[in-house]
Amino acid sequence: MASVPPLPPTSPDPPPESGTARTGAAPLDDPAQRLGLALVCAAADPALSGVLLLDLDPRLVDPVARLFGAVLAGAAEPARPPLVLGASDRDEDLWTRTRIRGGEHGITVRTEPGPLTEGDDADGAPPLVVVPDLARLSVAGMRAAVQLLGADVVTVERGGPRRTVRPRARWLAVCRSADVGRVSRHLLDRFAVRLSAAGLRLPGVREALAEPGPGPQVGVAGEGEAREELFAGLPAAWRSAAEGGIRPVPVGDAAIVRARELLGPDAGVRRELALLRLARTLAALHGRPSASADDSDTAARLIGVAVPRSAPGRPESDPAPSGPAPEPTGPPGTLRERRAAGGDGRLRTREGDRGLLDTGPAEGIGTAAGAAPSAAEGSPYPEDEPAAARDAVPLSGPRRRTTGPVSTRGTVIGTRRATDLRDIAHVRTVREAAVHQRARGTERFTVAPVDLHSNVRAAAPERVLVLLLDHTCRGGTGDGNRPEVLAPFLQWAYTSRAGVQVIEVGAADAADELRAGSFTARSVLDPRVPGALNRRAGRATPLAHGVELAAHTLRRLLRRQGTGPAEAWLVVVTDGRGNVPLQASHTGRFAGPVAASGVEDAVEAAARIGAMDRTRLHVAVVDPGREPYGDLPYVLADRLGAIVVDGRHAPGAEATGE
Amino acid sequence: MSGAVPGPRILPYSRVVAQDELKLALELHHVVPRIGGVLMAGPRGTAKSTLVRAFALMAHGELPVTLPINATDDRVVGGWDLDALIRGEPRPQPGLLEDAADKGLLYVDEVNLLDDHLVDIILDVAATGVLSVQREGLDTAKYLSFGLVGTMNPEEGGLRPQLLDRFGLMVTAETLDATERHRLLRTVLDFEQELGREDSAWLSAARRDDARTRDRLTAARRRVRDVDVPDQILELCARAAERTEAVGQRGEIVAVLAARALAALEDADRVTPGHLRRILPMALRHRRPEAVHGDTFDWEPDDEARLQDLFEV
C-alpha cells in the first residue's frame, strides 16, 4: 500500500480574474477569506489536518464547522455530520463503538472502530472532529488529539477491534487566547494551521447555516450557497484541491530560510514544518511549480505571523509581479485593502449583521476585567506569552479515588473491572455479559463475576478556597504585594486541586458598587483569579455583604451531602472598614446615615461563619495594617475565629507592582 | 495485526537528521536485547516517535508492537477474541506483552502518560518475567522477556522510579543547531514530495542505506559474544556507579552490556574505557538520586567531572 492515491496535478487552471490572482497573492485582507483559504489548505493536505481558531465567537463555531465539513465533502455529496468532542468524552466513547441488537438468538453485540480511527484507506470525505472549546476538552479527548493530530500512524488496542491506521480525520478546534495556558503546549503544538478569528464575520453564512435541518439532505443547498458566497473570491481549482488533495510541490531553500526567519529562533520544528507545509500548499494552489520565500510570507500572513518588509535581492523570488506588500502585522482584518477593482470576492454585508468583538476574547467565562493579558493581538501562538498560568501536567489522566467513601462520588470518567460490588457500572456489566452469552450456553441471560465492572470516578474537589477580597483596603493604587501575601494559600489550592470561590468587594469596575461580586473557578489557574488580585479600588465597600456571601457559600458547601469538601479555607483580605450597610446591599438604597453600621453588619455576619464546623473550615484574615482603625481586622478575625496574617511585610515580597 | 501500515510513509531511519545518541541507544539495544529497553526524553517535535518507528521498520521490516496510552488491560495481558466469542467460539487472543516477547520490543509512546494500572501490569511482568493471567475463564502463565522502548516529553510529567529503572538506557533528545535544523526541514519536505513518485531515487537510496545499517547491526549481534570485557572495565563501571550514587545495581550491569554492544558495533575485539565512557550517561543518568526523585535527567558537567579522573590515563 505504498502507493499514493492519484492526485490531481498542480493546478493548470488559469488564474481567476481577480487582482489577487494576478498578483499571485492570496486574498488575506479579510478574515473570512483567510479562514476559507486556511480550511482549503487543511482539507487539501493531510499534514495540515489540525485547524485551531483562536477567539472565534462561540456563535460562529457551528457555521464554521459546517462550512469545513462542506469543504471536505465537496459539491457532489452532503457533508458528514461532525464528531463533536467536549468535556464529558471518555476513552470508551472515542475509540470503539458497541452496537447491541436483539436477534433470534437473543442479544448480539458488535464492537466496531470509532470514527477517530478511520484510516486513509476509507472512501469518501474524511471525518471532521470539532472541539468547540479546547480548554474544556476532557483529558481523554486531549490525549486522543495528541495521538491523532498530524500522526503518521495510530494504534488502537481496546477490547475488540485492533487497528493500526494512518488517521485522516481533520480537526477544527476553538480556543480563547486567554485560555491557552490551560491547554498543554504538547497539544497546541500539534495544530498545524492556527489563526486568530477575533473579529471574524461570516456575512450571509451565519444566516444560511443557522437553521440546522432535520435530515442530512436538508440544508445542503444552504451550505452550498453559503460556501459559494464565502469562496466567491477563490478559484474552483482550489475547491477541487480541497476535495481531492493536492500533490506537494518542491520547497526551495529560500522558503525554508524565510520561514525560520519569520518564526524566530525559538520556534519548534513542528511550527516551522507547519508553516512550510502551508507555504507549499499555497504554492500548489496558485499553480506554481515550487514554493519560494514569497510563499512563506503568504503562509505567515495567512495565519497572522508578523511579516517584516523583505530584504531586497532575495533569491527565488516569484517572477510574477507582486502586489504591494501589505503593512506588516496587526490584527487580522486590518490589513490594507489590496483587492483590485472589479474583483468579485468582496463579501456583501447584510443589514442586521452585528459586528463581533474586534479585540479581546469572545464571550464566555473568564472575561472579567483584569484577567491576565493575552498574547499579542492576532498572534497564532498566544501560549508564547508568559502571562498565563498553566497546569503542570494537563495531559495526565484525571486523578481518581480508589479507596474510601469518596471513590463512589464524583463524575464518572470511565469503567474498570470491579474488585467489589460497590458502584457497579450496570450498562458496561451487561454489555460485557452479553458478549459471552453464546459461549456460555446458558438458557437465561447470565452475569458472571468476571463481567462485573465498576465506575471510575474523577476525584471530586475535596478542598475549597474561598477568597474574600476587599479592593478598597489598598489605598486605590494597589499595594503590589497581595499575590505574595496570598501565595501560600494559592499554592495550597493548586497542589490540592482545590475549587476556588472568589468574592470581591469594592472594585472600581464592579457591576453594582453596593453589592459584593462573586465567581466560581475550577482551580486557581482560572485567569479570573489572578485578575481579581489586582483590581483597582472603587469608593464603596460592601464588606458586610461580602462576608454574608462567604457565609452562604461555605454553608452550601459544607452541607452538601456526600460530596462536601473535606477541608475549606476562607481567606479574607480587608482592613475591616465597610461603608455600606447590609440593608443597602440588599435593597440598593441607603436609608439614612451610614455611620458605623457597615462595619457592625460585617462583624455580625462574621459571627455566623465563626459558628460553623471548625473541623473542616479554617479562616485567615490578611491585615493590610492601615491606620486609623488598625484594630478592625482583629475584631473581624475574632468573630470569624480566624488567624491573622500580616499583609504589610510578606516574606520575600517585592513591590513589583504586578 | 490488521491494517498494516506501509513503511515508506515513515521517514527512513537513515534519513533521520542528527539525534545520534538516540540512534546509538536503539542500535545498542538491538545488538544486546538484554540491555532491557530504551527511554527517550525530549521536548516536543524532536522526532522521538518517528525515530523509534523508523528503526523498527529498518531492523524488523514492520512497525513495533505499540502500547497506546489508552489501551485496555485485556489487550495488554490477553483475553478472548471478542468477535469469535460473540459467535460462540472461545478463541484466546494473545496480548501485547506476548506480541512484544515474540518481537523483543514493546513501544510505549508518551510513556509518562500511561495509566497507572497499565504501569503496574508491565512492572509485574518485567520484574518476575512471568505473565500470569487468571481471569475471564483464562488460566495461563507464560515466561516473557521483552525490552521496553518509551518516548516522553518531560513537560507532561515524570515517570515512577520503578518504571524508570526498567529502562536499561535513557537518552535525551538534543537541540539541533541552525544547520541541522535546516537539513531536517529539507529532508522532511523532500520525503513528503518523494512519496508521490513511482520510482523515487531518493527513497531507493534511503532504503539501500537502511539495508546497510541493518547488515551492520546483524553482524554486530553475531559478533558481540566474542567481545572480551576486561576486569578493568568492570571495576571502572562499579566505581562510576558509586561516584554518581546510582540507585541499585542495574545501572552498572546495563553499562557493561551496552559498552560491549558498542565495541561490537565498532568491530573491536574488546571493550575499552572509551566505549564505557561513551555509554555511561545513558546507563546512569536516570538512576541518579536527583533523577529518581525528580524530573531532571540532564547529564551535567558536574556529573562528567565526577568521572573525569577515572578515565584519565
Tab-separated table of N, CA and C in Angstrom, chain B residues 243 277 303-312:
chain	number	residue	atom	x	y	z
B	243	ARG	N	30.366	6.724	42.122
B	243	ARG	CA	30.576	8.180	42.085
B	243	ARG	C	29.279	8.939	41.778
B	277	ARG	N	32.987	4.951	28.643
B	277	ARG	CA	32.735	6.352	28.963
B	277	ARG	C	31.616	6.917	28.075
B	303	ASP	N	28.415	16.004	36.609
B	303	ASP	CA	28.426	14.541	36.541
B	303	ASP	C	29.668	14.055	35.805
B	304	GLU	N	29.969	14.778	34.737
B	304	GLU	CA	31.138	14.412	33.938
B	304	GLU	C	32.410	14.582	34.779
B	305	ALA	N	32.450	15.661	35.559
B	305	ALA	CA	33.646	15.951	36.360
B	305	ALA	C	33.882	14.863	37.396
B	306	ARG	N	32.790	14.284	37.913
B	306	ARG	CA	32.952	13.254	38.937
B	306	ARG	C	33.626	11.996	38.387
B	307	LEU	N	33.520	11.825	37.072
B	307	LEU	CA	34.103	10.630	36.459
B	307	LEU	C	35.434	10.905	35.779
B	308	GLN	N	35.801	12.182	35.755
B	308	GLN	CA	36.952	12.610	34.952
B	308	GLN	C	38.208	11.804	35.277
B	309	ASP	N	38.554	11.742	36.578
B	309	ASP	CA	39.848	11.135	36.926
B	309	ASP	C	39.852	9.632	36.710
B	310	LEU	N	38.658	9.014	36.700
B	310	LEU	CA	38.601	7.568	36.475
B	310	LEU	C	39.149	7.200	35.100
B	311	PHE	N	38.932	8.099	34.167
B	311	PHE	CA	39.282	7.766	32.781
B	311	PHE	C	40.554	8.451	32.311
B	312	GLU	N	41.219	9.161	33.224
B	312	GLU	CA	42.482	9.800	32.825
B	312	GLU	C	43.572	8.756	32.840
